[in-house]
Structure formats: C-alpha cells, structure tokens
Amino acid sequence: MTNMELTAIAVPAAALAAGAVSAMLYGRKRKWIDAALIVVASSTLAIALADIRLPQAGESVAKVTTDASGGISEASLLAIAHAQTIALSGDGLREAEWRDLPARRVQWTPGAADQLWLDFPRSIPLGRIFTLTVRRAPSQAGWRLQLLAENKQVLADSNLSGAETQSLSVQWLPPVAEAMVLQARLLDAAGKVIAQGPIPLQVKDPTPLQIQGRFDAPSFDARALNQLLADGNAVLDWSVTLGKAVARSETARAPLTAPNAMFVDAAYVEHMNPSARGALLAQTRQGVPLVVLGANAADAAMWQREFGLRLHPQSPTTEKEDTRQFTVAGTVLAMPPAALNPGEDANSLWSVAARDSKKQPWLWQRDLQHGRVVWVGVSDWHRYAINSPQALALWWQGAMDKITLAGIQKTSWRMPDPMPLRGLRSEVCVEGGTAASAQPVDGGPALPLLARADKADSRCGAWWPRSAGWTRFDAAGMEAPALEYVYDVKDWPAWQRALRRDATATYAARAAGDGGRAGADGVAAAGRSLPVAPFALAFALCMLGLWYRESGQRQ
C-alpha cells in the first residue's frame, strides 16, 4: 500500500486535470493516439511530482513498556534507537528522557486513569500571596482542596465544590521569608483523603523598590501610597507641595542608583514649565516609568498636546456605574474613576494595561522609547488604609507588578523540571553569566552546563538527584545559590502520571511533525521513495512523440 502526503496532492492533481482537458480536446478531433499520449504523459508527470512512498519491508517496531514509576529498561532504550516505530504500553517517560531519544513514530493508546496537575510558584517575595491550583481529569463534583502547614495546621481551604469542576485554588500569605515544605491534600465529600503530598515553597526577602515621588497637590491617596511603600521597605525620594512656599520632603535613605518608577500627580505635570516637562520626559525615555495619578487632572489640552493622551470627562450620571471594583483576597475594593480618563481608542498610542473585576479599564500606558508613561485612573484608595490595609497593600502590589520595570538581573537560575524526582534525570539551567558548571553544595559531581538550542541565553546540565528534599546549587559568577526541592518517587503519583503522559504526547507530536521519516538509519520510516527517473523519462518520450506527430501533420 502506498503512503502519500496530503499536502503534496495539489500539484499532481493539477497535472492530471490539465492532461484530462487536453485529451478531451484531442478526442473531439478523433486524434486518439495523441489523446493517449497526453493521458500517459500527464499520468507519469503526476507520479513524478507526487511524493509517493512504498512500504518498507521488514519495518522494525520496538515494543516498550514503562512501569508505574516511569521506569524503562536499558534493552528498551537500545531497541528504540534501532527501531522505526515505538509500540508503547504504560504512561511513557518524562520530558527530559524523551528529549534524549531520536524521533520515532509512536503507537500508543493511554488508558483511563485519574490525573492531577499542580500549578504553583516555587519561590515568591515576602508579602506576595501564594496561590496553589490543582486540576483533575476527569472533572468531578464534591471535592475540596486544603493547604497545610508543616505542623498539619490548615492554612487555606477551598471548601467543598458542589458543582462538577476540574480545578480548585487556594491562597495564602506567607508571614516570614524562609524555605518551607507545605502539604496539600484533596478530600472527597465524606472527608476522605483522595491525594496528599508536599508543596515546596521558598519565600525570599523582596528587593527594595527605589521610588521617586513628586506631588503638587497634597492628597490622602498620595499619603497612603507613601505609607504602603515605606512599609514595604522601599527607598523613597518623596516631595509634596503643601502651599506656595511650603513643601514636605522625604530624602532617600540610600542613593537611588536605579529608580524603579517615578510617581507624580497630574497637577505636578500640568504646573511644570515646558523645559522641566521636557527633562521629565527625557528621564522617562531612558527607562524609568512615569506613573501619573490622574485624579486631579484638569488641563486636558496639555495632555493631548504633550503626551498624545485624549482625556474624556467623567459623566456625573454614570458615576456609580463607572465605579471600579477590585476583589482582593476576598475583599471588594470600590474606587471611583478620575474626573478625566482616557478612552478605549484602538488607534491611540495609549493602551489599556489593566481592568477591574467588571472588565472596566483603570490603568493605561504608552511606550516612550526605553520607558513608559502610565496613567492611574482611579482614586480614593486611602479609604481602605484603615479598614482593609492588607487588601489595599495587595492591590498596590499587583499594580506595581504592572507598572514598574523589572530590575536588570545579570544572572539567574532556571529549573525547568516541574517535579524533580529522586533517581530520575532532571535539569539545572543558568541564564546569563559565564558559569561553565553547577556544583551541588551537598555533594556529588559538578554538572557541566551546555548551550541549548531551545533555551535562548541559557546553559543547562543533566542532573540525577540522589535523595529527596532541598538541594542547593552554586556556580561561579552567579549572584546567589539556587535551591531546588526533590520529590520522592512515592509523592503525588497522579501528578507524575500526568506529567509523563503530557511529555509522551508531546514526543509523539514531534515525531509526527517529522513526517515519521526519522528512521533508524536516516531512511524514511514510512518507506522508501518511489523512483522518479523512469516516470520523468516516460513523460519526456510521450511529449517528444506528440511533438513529432504534430509536426508531421503540419507538413
């Protein structure tokens, strides 16, 4: 049986169609020999143009079985290298293991089984909310997710899901900066444990922000923002004009070597002279975001002229409907919009950077060479500084993530494996720097770091963890060591199964993307190509014969 790529049918079909039309025209003139030559010529041309492959005699198939832990024998690995097709039984291998194998066609039908996917950050700065999301397949009703401390105390509970759902999430605010191993457990409606396992989390001390603040009109909002930044250990250079000759200034406790942002109110920009405003924009073009609190904006013409920002007045009749609402850690924060706010003009240089819970915009931005100008279009957040200080702090943390540019980090660690397992191959990567190897601090050989085509600016090394628990890595030129948690082989079996199935499906798709042609000896696994030369020669002879007959008839 022949095997032809569907994408290669169009050109041969066009050759056949042209031949059929020509043969029909010759047939109407009763030139039957000429019509036959045209039919043979178009047929041989179509065969020569088509990528027809003949079945490979004696195609080798490697029968591979992986056990419940994803183990595979050395004999199976050798068989894969010399085979053209893999007949797979089980859940397959991990992504790092499949990457070391050549692309082969996969015959695999995964069986029905419960699967889990865990999604959570492995490290967060202190003061940020930790979110754990667990997804199950298939969807089920009547289950709940709990996050437990190391002493088994319940830190967060999703409560029982009455409707059928596939995923549940819990949130928790870590109180201290340290490396910890929490526990997550899934319960059914009767309270029976479905699954339970470790959740490693490294809480780091946050890098202090460097913020400049210039305000030409005192407000409770600016005061509340100042207090939030100060409580977050930010380095502040802050100045507020209280009157014509009175100003309140707060000098930075340390030099601002790389400011993360400059906060101003709209009145400060409107009252600047053109040269000072030009200097402010020059600083923004160099990479320091300019954040404008738009509550006291009054000169719409200036913003249109200098910033390309078209402001629209807030209609009094829709003030209640336009109130922005934010749900943060279970608390609803309602903030009125600024008196003048941008519209949603798709052709504008400005774009919406954030929306509230009702999908209404409240944050706009435009790029300015290496920096950005950001417009904050809500006010009265100071009302929550007393009754909901934690929710307000978290809201501003989320806003700062959207506003400030990330600090320039010359070197960083990357741990691409979502679940390193004891005894199974994993990876350690570094980005930037000149480190040639990574050294496990708790012992073991150094890991050579090599460039990877699929990871730009990164170098990675293979790693086989010896024991479960935290492992620390160090490398020359890195700013700080890395900390990675290794799971035991008995941890989260349903998650392990899901990861292996995802990796196996990705490998099968990659092999299919090669057209199934990566055979054991570089020969097409789908079979050898049909020789083209005989058909091309037959086409040439037919066309030559047709020319001879046509020239003889003209004489």
Coordinates of C-alpha atoms in Angstrom, one line a residue:
M1 CA 0.0 0.0 0.0
T2 CA 1.3 3.5 -0.9
N3 CA 1.5 6.4 1.5
M4 CA 1.2 9.9 0.1
E5 CA 1.3 13.2 1.9
L6 CA -2.0 15.1 1.5
T7 CA -0.1 18.4 1.1
A8 CA 1.6 17.0 -2.0
I9 CA -1.6 16.1 -3.8
A10 CA -2.4 19.6 -5.2
V11 CA 0.4 19.8 -7.9
P12 CA 0.0 16.2 -9.2
A13 CA -3.8 16.7 -9.3
A14 CA -3.3 19.9 -11.4
A15 CA -1.1 17.9 -13.9
L16 CA -3.8 15.2 -14.2
A17 CA -6.5 17.8 -14.7
A18 CA -4.6 19.6 -17.5
G19 CA -3.9 16.2 -19.2
A20 CA -7.6 15.2 -19.0
V21 CA -8.7 18.5 -20.6
S22 CA -6.1 18.1 -23.4
A23 CA -7.0 14.5 -24.0
M24 CA -10.7 15.5 -24.3
L25 CA -9.9 18.2 -26.9
Y26 CA -7.8 15.7 -28.9
G27 CA -10.7 13.2 -28.6
R28 CA -13.2 15.6 -30.1
K29 CA -11.0 15.8 -33.2
R30 CA -10.7 12.0 -33.2
K31 CA -7.0 12.1 -32.7
W32 CA -7.0 9.0 -30.4
I33 CA -3.2 8.4 -30.5
D34 CA -2.5 12.0 -29.5
A35 CA -5.1 11.7 -26.7
A36 CA -3.5 8.5 -25.4
L37 CA 0.0 10.2 -25.4
I38 CA -1.4 13.1 -23.4
V39 CA -3.0 10.7 -20.8
V40 CA 0.2 8.8 -20.4
A41 CA 2.3 12.0 -20.2
S42 CA 0.1 13.6 -17.6
S43 CA -0.1 10.4 -15.5
T44 CA 3.7 10.0 -15.5
L45 CA 4.2 13.7 -14.7
A46 CA 1.8 13.4 -11.7
I47 CA 3.6 10.4 -10.4
A48 CA 7.0 12.1 -10.7
L49 CA 5.7 15.2 -8.9
A50 CA 4.0 13.3 -6.1
D51 CA 5.9 12.2 -3.0
I52 CA 4.8 8.6 -3.2
R53 CA 6.5 6.2 -0.7
L54 CA 6.5 2.4 -0.9
P55 CA 6.1 0.4 2.3
Q56 CA 9.3 -0.6 3.9
A57 CA 9.9 -4.3 4.0
G58 CA 10.5 -5.6 7.5
E59 CA 9.8 -2.4 9.3
S60 CA 11.1 -2.7 12.9
V61 CA 8.9 -2.0 15.8
A62 CA 10.2 -1.6 19.4
K63 CA 7.7 -2.8 22.0
V64 CA 8.3 -0.7 25.1
T65 CA 6.6 -0.9 28.4
T66 CA 7.0 1.6 31.2
D67 CA 6.2 0.7 34.8
A68 CA 4.1 2.7 37.2
S69 CA 7.0 4.9 38.2
G70 CA 8.0 5.6 34.6
G71 CA 11.0 3.2 34.6
I72 CA 12.3 1.8 31.4
S73 CA 14.9 -0.9 30.8
E74 CA 18.2 -0.5 29.0
A75 CA 17.2 -3.0 26.4
S76 CA 14.1 -0.9 25.5
L77 CA 16.2 2.2 25.1
L78 CA 18.6 0.4 22.7
A79 CA 15.6 -1.0 20.8
I80 CA 14.2 2.5 20.4
A81 CA 17.4 3.7 18.9
H82 CA 17.4 1.0 16.2
A83 CA 13.6 0.9 15.5
Q84 CA 11.4 2.9 13.3
T85 CA 8.2 2.7 15.4
I86 CA 7.6 2.5 19.2
A87 CA 4.7 0.4 20.4
L88 CA 4.3 1.9 23.8
S89 CA 2.4 0.5 26.8
G90 CA 2.1 2.5 30.0
D91 CA 2.2 6.2 30.7
G92 CA 5.5 6.9 28.9
L93 CA 8.6 8.8 30.0
R94 CA 9.4 12.2 31.4
E95 CA 10.1 15.2 29.1
A96 CA 13.9 15.2 29.8
E97 CA 14.1 11.5 29.0
W98 CA 12.2 11.7 25.7
R99 CA 14.4 14.6 24.6
D100 CA 17.4 12.3 24.7
L101 CA 15.8 9.9 22.3
P102 CA 15.5 10.2 18.5
A103 CA 12.1 10.9 16.9
R104 CA 10.2 7.8 16.2
R105 CA 6.6 7.1 15.3
V106 CA 4.6 6.2 18.4
Q107 CA 1.8 3.6 18.6
W108 CA 0.2 4.5 22.0
T109 CA -3.3 4.5 23.5
P110 CA -3.3 5.8 27.0
G111 CA -5.6 4.0 29.4
A112 CA -8.2 5.7 31.6
A113 CA -6.7 6.9 34.9
D114 CA -7.0 9.7 37.4
Q115 CA -4.6 12.5 36.8
L116 CA -3.6 15.6 38.7
W117 CA -1.8 18.8 37.7
L118 CA -0.4 21.1 40.3
D119 CA 0.4 24.7 39.5
F120 CA 2.2 27.0 42.0
P121 CA 5.2 29.2 42.1
R122 CA 8.3 27.6 43.7
S123 CA 9.6 31.0 45.0
I124 CA 7.8 34.3 45.8
P125 CA 8.9 37.5 47.5
L126 CA 7.7 38.1 51.0
G127 CA 4.5 40.0 51.1
R128 CA 3.0 38.3 48.0
I129 CA 0.1 35.9 48.0
F130 CA 0.9 32.2 47.3
T131 CA -1.7 30.6 45.0
L132 CA -2.0 26.8 44.6
T133 CA -4.2 25.4 41.8
V134 CA -5.0 21.7 41.4
R135 CA -6.6 20.4 38.2
R136 CA -8.1 17.0 37.9
A137 CA -9.1 14.8 35.0
P138 CA -11.8 13.9 34.6
S139 CA -13.9 16.7 36.2
Q140 CA -15.6 15.6 39.4
A141 CA -18.0 17.1 41.9
G142 CA -17.8 17.0 45.7
W143 CA -14.1 17.5 46.3
R144 CA -12.1 20.2 48.1
L145 CA -8.5 21.4 48.3
Q146 CA -6.6 22.2 51.5
L147 CA -3.2 23.8 52.1
L148 CA -1.5 22.6 55.3
A149 CA 1.4 24.0 57.2
E150 CA 4.4 21.8 58.2
N151 CA 2.7 21.2 61.6
K152 CA -0.5 20.0 59.7
Q153 CA -2.5 23.2 60.6
V154 CA -4.9 24.2 57.8
L155 CA -3.7 27.4 56.2
A156 CA -6.3 27.6 53.4
D157 CA -9.4 25.7 52.3
S158 CA -11.2 25.9 49.0
N159 CA -14.4 24.5 50.7
L160 CA -16.5 21.7 49.1
S161 CA -17.2 22.1 45.4
G162 CA -20.9 21.3 44.9
A163 CA -20.8 21.5 41.1
E164 CA -18.7 19.4 38.9
T165 CA -15.4 21.1 38.4
Q166 CA -11.9 20.3 37.1
S167 CA -9.8 22.7 39.1
L168 CA -9.7 24.3 42.6
S169 CA -7.4 27.0 44.0
V170 CA -6.4 28.2 47.5
Q171 CA -4.4 31.3 48.5
W172 CA -2.2 32.0 51.5
L173 CA 0.0 35.0 52.6
P174 CA 3.4 33.7 54.0
P175 CA 4.4 35.5 57.2
V176 CA 8.2 35.1 57.0
A177 CA 10.9 34.6 54.5
E178 CA 12.2 31.0 54.6
A179 CA 12.2 27.8 52.7
M180 CA 9.3 25.6 53.7
V181 CA 7.6 22.4 52.7
L182 CA 3.8 22.7 52.9
Q183 CA 1.3 20.0 52.3
A184 CA -1.7 19.9 50.0
R185 CA -4.5 17.4 50.3
L186 CA -7.6 16.6 48.3
L187 CA -10.7 15.4 50.1
D188 CA -13.9 13.9 48.9
A189 CA -17.4 14.8 50.1
A190 CA -17.1 12.5 53.0
G191 CA -13.8 14.0 54.1
K192 CA -11.7 11.0 52.9
V193 CA -8.2 11.9 51.6
I194 CA -8.0 11.4 47.8
A195 CA -4.4 12.6 47.4
Q196 CA -1.8 14.3 49.6
G197 CA 1.7 15.4 49.0
P198 CA 4.4 18.1 49.6
I199 CA 4.3 21.6 48.3
P200 CA 7.8 23.2 48.4
L201 CA 7.9 27.0 48.7
Q202 CA 10.8 29.4 49.0
V203 CA 9.8 32.8 50.4
K204 CA 12.6 35.3 49.7
D205 CA 13.2 38.8 51.1
P206 CA 11.9 41.3 48.5
T207 CA 14.3 43.6 46.7
P208 CA 13.6 47.1 47.9
L209 CA 12.0 49.3 45.3
Q210 CA 13.6 52.7 44.5
I211 CA 10.8 55.2 44.0
Q212 CA 10.7 58.9 43.3
G213 CA 7.6 60.9 44.2
R214 CA 6.6 64.4 43.2
F215 CA 3.2 65.8 44.0
D216 CA 1.9 69.4 43.5
A217 CA -1.3 68.9 45.5
P218 CA -1.5 67.1 48.8
S219 CA -3.9 64.2 49.0
F220 CA -4.8 61.3 51.3
D221 CA -4.2 59.0 48.3
A222 CA -0.5 60.1 47.9
R223 CA -0.1 59.8 51.7
A224 CA -1.5 56.3 51.8
L225 CA 0.7 55.3 48.9
N226 CA 3.8 56.7 50.6
Q227 CA 3.0 54.7 53.8
L228 CA 2.5 51.5 51.8
L229 CA 5.8 51.9 50.0
A230 CA 7.6 52.8 53.3
D231 CA 6.1 49.7 55.0
G232 CA 7.4 47.6 52.1
N233 CA 11.0 48.9 52.8
A234 CA 11.1 50.9 49.6
V235 CA 13.8 53.6 49.2
L236 CA 11.8 56.8 48.8
D237 CA 12.7 60.2 47.4
W238 CA 9.4 62.0 48.1
S239 CA 8.2 65.6 47.8
V240 CA 4.7 67.1 48.2
T241 CA 3.9 70.7 47.7
L242 CA 1.7 71.9 50.6
G243 CA 1.4 75.6 49.7
K244 CA 3.1 78.3 47.6
A245 CA 6.3 78.2 49.7
V246 CA 5.8 75.1 51.8
A247 CA 6.8 71.6 50.8
R248 CA 7.1 68.3 52.6
S249 CA 10.2 66.3 51.5
E250 CA 11.4 62.8 52.4
T251 CA 15.1 62.3 51.4
A252 CA 16.0 58.8 50.3
R253 CA 17.9 56.8 53.0
A254 CA 20.2 55.5 50.3
P255 CA 21.3 56.7 46.8
L256 CA 18.7 55.9 44.1
T257 CA 21.1 54.2 41.6
A258 CA 18.3 52.6 39.5
P259 CA 14.8 54.0 40.2
N260 CA 12.0 51.6 39.5
A261 CA 9.5 54.3 38.9
M262 CA 8.7 58.0 39.3
F263 CA 5.2 58.8 40.8
V264 CA 3.6 62.2 40.1
D265 CA 0.2 63.6 40.3
A266 CA -1.4 65.2 37.2
A267 CA -1.2 68.6 38.8
Y268 CA 2.6 68.4 39.1
V269 CA 2.9 67.8 35.4
E270 CA 0.4 70.4 34.5
H271 CA 2.2 73.1 36.5
M272 CA 5.7 72.4 35.1
N273 CA 7.2 74.8 32.6
P274 CA 7.9 73.3 29.2
S275 CA 11.7 72.8 29.8
A276 CA 11.1 71.0 33.1
R277 CA 8.5 68.8 31.4
G278 CA 10.9 68.0 28.6
A279 CA 13.5 66.9 31.2
L280 CA 10.9 64.7 32.9
L281 CA 10.1 63.0 29.6
A282 CA 13.8 62.6 28.8
Q283 CA 14.2 60.7 32.1
T284 CA 11.3 58.5 31.1
R285 CA 12.7 57.8 27.7
Q286 CA 15.8 56.4 29.4
G287 CA 13.8 53.7 31.1
V288 CA 12.3 55.0 34.3
P289 CA 8.4 54.6 34.2
L290 CA 6.5 57.7 34.8
V291 CA 3.3 56.9 36.8
V292 CA 0.7 59.7 36.8
L293 CA -2.1 59.7 39.4
G294 CA -4.8 61.2 37.3
A295 CA -7.3 62.1 40.0
N296 CA -6.6 65.9 39.9
A297 CA -6.1 66.3 36.2
A298 CA -7.6 69.5 34.8
D299 CA -5.8 70.5 31.6
A300 CA -6.9 68.0 29.0
A301 CA -5.4 70.1 26.2
M302 CA -1.9 69.8 27.7
W303 CA -2.1 66.0 28.0
Q304 CA -3.3 65.8 24.4
R305 CA -0.6 68.1 23.1
E306 CA 2.4 66.8 25.2
F307 CA 1.6 63.2 25.8
G308 CA -0.9 62.3 23.0
L309 CA -3.4 61.4 25.7
R310 CA -7.0 62.2 24.9
L311 CA -8.9 62.6 28.1
H312 CA -12.7 62.4 28.5
P313 CA -14.6 63.9 31.4
Q314 CA -16.5 61.6 33.7
S315 CA -20.3 61.9 33.3
P316 CA -22.0 62.6 36.7
T317 CA -25.0 60.5 35.7
T318 CA -22.9 57.3 35.3
E319 CA -20.5 57.8 38.3
K320 CA -22.0 54.9 40.2
E321 CA -22.0 52.6 37.3
D322 CA -18.4 53.5 36.4
T323 CA -17.0 52.9 39.9
R324 CA -14.1 50.4 39.6
Q325 CA -14.4 47.3 41.7
F326 CA -11.5 45.0 42.7
T327 CA -11.7 41.7 44.6
V328 CA -8.5 41.2 46.5
A329 CA -8.1 38.3 49.0
G330 CA -11.9 38.1 49.4
T331 CA -12.3 41.8 50.0
V332 CA -14.1 44.1 47.5
L333 CA -12.4 47.5 46.9
A334 CA -14.6 50.1 45.2
M335 CA -12.8 53.1 43.8
P336 CA -14.3 56.0 41.8
P337 CA -12.7 56.8 38.4
A338 CA -10.7 60.0 37.9
A339 CA -12.6 63.1 36.7
L340 CA -10.7 62.8 33.4
N341 CA -9.8 59.4 32.0
P342 CA -8.6 58.1 28.6
G343 CA -11.0 56.3 26.3
E344 CA -10.5 53.0 24.6
D345 CA -9.3 54.3 21.3
A346 CA -7.7 51.4 19.3
N347 CA -5.8 53.9 17.1
S348 CA -4.3 55.7 20.1
L349 CA -0.7 55.5 21.3
W350 CA -2.1 54.6 24.7
S351 CA -3.4 51.1 25.5
V352 CA -5.3 49.6 28.5
A353 CA -2.9 48.0 30.9
A354 CA -5.3 46.7 33.5
R355 CA -9.1 46.2 34.1
D356 CA -11.1 45.8 37.2
S357 CA -13.4 42.9 38.2
K358 CA -16.1 44.3 35.9
K359 CA -13.7 44.4 32.9
Q360 CA -13.6 48.2 33.0
P361 CA -10.2 49.9 32.4
W362 CA -8.5 51.7 35.2
L363 CA -4.8 51.7 34.1
W364 CA -3.5 53.0 30.8
Q365 CA 0.1 53.2 29.4
R366 CA 2.1 54.1 26.4
D367 CA 5.7 53.2 25.5
L368 CA 8.2 56.0 25.3
Q369 CA 11.5 54.7 23.8
H370 CA 13.0 52.6 26.7
G371 CA 10.4 53.7 29.3
R372 CA 6.7 54.1 29.7
V373 CA 4.1 56.6 30.9
V374 CA 1.4 55.1 33.0
W375 CA -2.0 56.7 33.9
V376 CA -3.7 55.6 37.1
G377 CA -7.4 56.4 36.5
V378 CA -8.9 55.7 40.0
S379 CA -8.8 57.5 43.3
D380 CA -9.9 57.3 47.0
W381 CA -7.9 54.1 47.8
H382 CA -6.9 55.8 51.0
R383 CA -10.3 54.8 52.4
Y384 CA -9.1 51.2 52.8
A385 CA -5.9 52.1 54.5
I386 CA -7.6 51.6 57.9
N387 CA -10.3 49.0 57.5
S388 CA -8.7 46.8 54.8
P389 CA -4.9 47.5 54.9
Q390 CA -3.9 44.1 53.8
A391 CA -6.2 44.1 50.8
L392 CA -5.1 47.6 49.8
A393 CA -1.4 46.5 50.1
L394 CA -2.0 43.5 47.9
W395 CA -3.9 45.6 45.3
W396 CA -1.0 48.0 45.1
Q397 CA 1.5 45.1 44.8
G398 CA -0.4 43.9 41.8
A399 CA -0.5 47.4 40.4
M400 CA 3.3 47.7 40.9
D401 CA 3.9 44.5 39.0
K402 CA 2.1 46.0 36.0
I403 CA 3.7 49.4 36.4
T404 CA 7.4 49.1 37.3
L405 CA 10.0 47.6 35.0
A406 CA 11.8 44.5 36.3
G407 CA 15.2 45.1 37.7
I408 CA 18.1 44.2 35.5
Q409 CA 19.3 40.8 36.7
K410 CA 22.5 39.8 35.1
T411 CA 22.4 36.1 36.1
S412 CA 19.5 33.8 37.2
W413 CA 18.8 30.2 37.8
R414 CA 16.2 28.2 35.8
M415 CA 14.8 24.9 37.0
P416 CA 12.6 23.7 34.1
D417 CA 11.5 20.4 35.6
P418 CA 8.2 20.9 37.3
M419 CA 8.7 17.9 39.5
P420 CA 12.3 16.7 40.1
L421 CA 12.3 13.1 41.3
R422 CA 14.9 11.2 43.2
G423 CA 16.8 8.9 40.9
L424 CA 15.3 10.3 37.7
R425 CA 17.0 12.7 35.2
S426 CA 16.3 16.4 35.8
E427 CA 17.9 19.6 34.7
V428 CA 19.6 22.7 36.1
C429 CA 20.0 25.8 33.9
V430 CA 21.6 29.2 34.3
E431 CA 20.8 32.3 32.3
G432 CA 23.5 34.9 31.8
G433 CA 27.0 34.9 33.3
T434 CA 29.9 32.7 32.3
A435 CA 29.4 29.7 34.6
A436 CA 30.6 26.5 32.9
S437 CA 29.3 24.1 35.6
A438 CA 27.0 23.9 38.5
Q439 CA 28.0 22.3 41.8
P440 CA 25.6 20.6 44.2
V441 CA 26.5 22.0 47.6
D442 CA 25.6 18.8 49.4
G443 CA 28.0 16.7 47.4
G444 CA 28.1 15.0 44.0
P445 CA 29.9 15.7 40.8
A446 CA 29.8 19.1 39.1
L447 CA 27.3 19.4 36.3
P448 CA 28.7 20.7 33.0
L449 CA 26.5 23.4 31.6
L450 CA 26.0 23.4 27.8
A451 CA 24.1 25.7 25.5
R452 CA 20.7 24.5 24.4
A453 CA 19.1 25.5 21.1
D454 CA 15.6 25.5 22.6
K455 CA 16.6 27.8 25.5
A456 CA 17.9 31.1 24.4
D457 CA 20.7 32.6 26.5
S458 CA 20.7 29.6 28.8
R459 CA 23.0 26.7 29.5
C460 CA 21.8 23.5 31.1
G461 CA 23.2 20.4 32.7
A462 CA 21.7 17.0 33.4
W463 CA 21.2 16.1 37.0
W464 CA 20.3 12.8 38.7
P465 CA 19.1 13.7 42.3
R466 CA 20.4 11.3 44.9
S467 CA 17.9 12.0 47.7
A468 CA 14.6 13.8 48.3
G469 CA 14.5 17.2 50.0
W470 CA 16.1 20.5 49.4
T471 CA 19.2 20.7 47.3
R472 CA 21.4 23.7 46.9
F473 CA 23.5 24.6 43.8
D474 CA 26.3 27.1 43.4
A475 CA 28.2 28.3 40.3
A476 CA 31.0 30.7 39.6
G477 CA 29.6 34.2 38.7
M478 CA 26.1 33.6 40.0
E479 CA 24.7 36.3 42.3
A480 CA 23.2 33.7 44.7
P481 CA 23.0 29.9 45.0
A482 CA 19.9 28.1 43.8
L483 CA 17.6 26.0 46.0
E484 CA 15.6 23.1 44.4
Y485 CA 13.3 20.6 46.1
V486 CA 13.5 17.0 45.0
Y487 CA 10.3 14.9 45.4
D488 CA 10.3 11.2 46.5
V489 CA 9.2 8.6 44.0
K490 CA 6.1 8.0 46.1
D491 CA 5.0 11.6 46.1
W492 CA 2.0 12.7 44.0
P493 CA 1.7 9.5 41.8
A494 CA -1.3 11.0 39.9
W495 CA 0.8 14.1 39.1
Q496 CA 3.7 12.0 38.0
R497 CA 1.4 10.1 35.7
A498 CA 0.0 13.3 34.2
L499 CA 3.5 14.7 33.5
R500 CA 4.6 11.5 31.8
R501 CA 1.5 11.4 29.6
D502 CA 1.9 15.1 28.6
A503 CA 5.6 14.5 27.8
T504 CA 4.8 11.4 25.8
A505 CA 2.0 13.1 23.8
T506 CA 4.5 16.0 23.0
Y507 CA 7.1 13.5 21.9
A508 CA 4.6 11.7 19.7
A509 CA 3.5 15.0 18.1
R510 CA 7.2 15.9 17.5
A511 CA 7.8 12.6 15.7
A512 CA 4.6 13.1 13.7
G513 CA 5.8 16.6 12.8
D514 CA 8.9 15.0 11.2
G515 CA 6.5 13.1 8.9
G516 CA 7.5 9.9 10.5
R517 CA 10.7 10.0 8.5
A518 CA 13.4 9.8 11.1
G519 CA 14.2 6.1 10.6
A520 CA 17.0 4.1 12.3
D521 CA 19.5 4.8 9.6
G522 CA 18.2 8.2 8.4
V523 CA 15.9 6.4 6.0
A524 CA 12.2 7.4 5.9
A525 CA 10.4 5.3 8.4
A526 CA 7.3 5.4 6.2
G527 CA 9.2 3.6 3.5
R528 CA 11.5 4.4 0.5
S529 CA 10.6 7.0 -2.1
L530 CA 9.2 5.8 -5.5
P531 CA 12.0 6.3 -8.1
V532 CA 11.3 9.5 -10.2
A533 CA 13.6 9.0 -13.1
P534 CA 11.6 6.3 -15.0
F535 CA 8.4 8.4 -14.9
A536 CA 10.2 11.6 -15.9
L537 CA 11.7 9.7 -18.9
A538 CA 8.3 8.3 -19.9
F539 CA 6.9 11.9 -19.8
A540 CA 9.7 13.2 -22.0
L541 CA 9.2 10.4 -24.5
C542 CA 5.4 11.0 -24.7
M543 CA 5.9 14.7 -25.2
L544 CA 8.5 14.0 -27.9
G545 CA 6.2 11.6 -29.7
L546 CA 3.3 14.2 -29.5
W547 CA 5.6 16.9 -31.0
Y548 CA 6.7 14.5 -33.8
R549 CA 3.0 13.7 -34.7
E550 CA 2.0 17.4 -34.6
S551 CA 5.0 18.5 -36.8
G552 CA 4.2 15.6 -39.3
Q553 CA 0.6 16.7 -39.6
R554 CA 1.5 20.3 -40.3
Q555 CA 3.7 19.1 -43.2

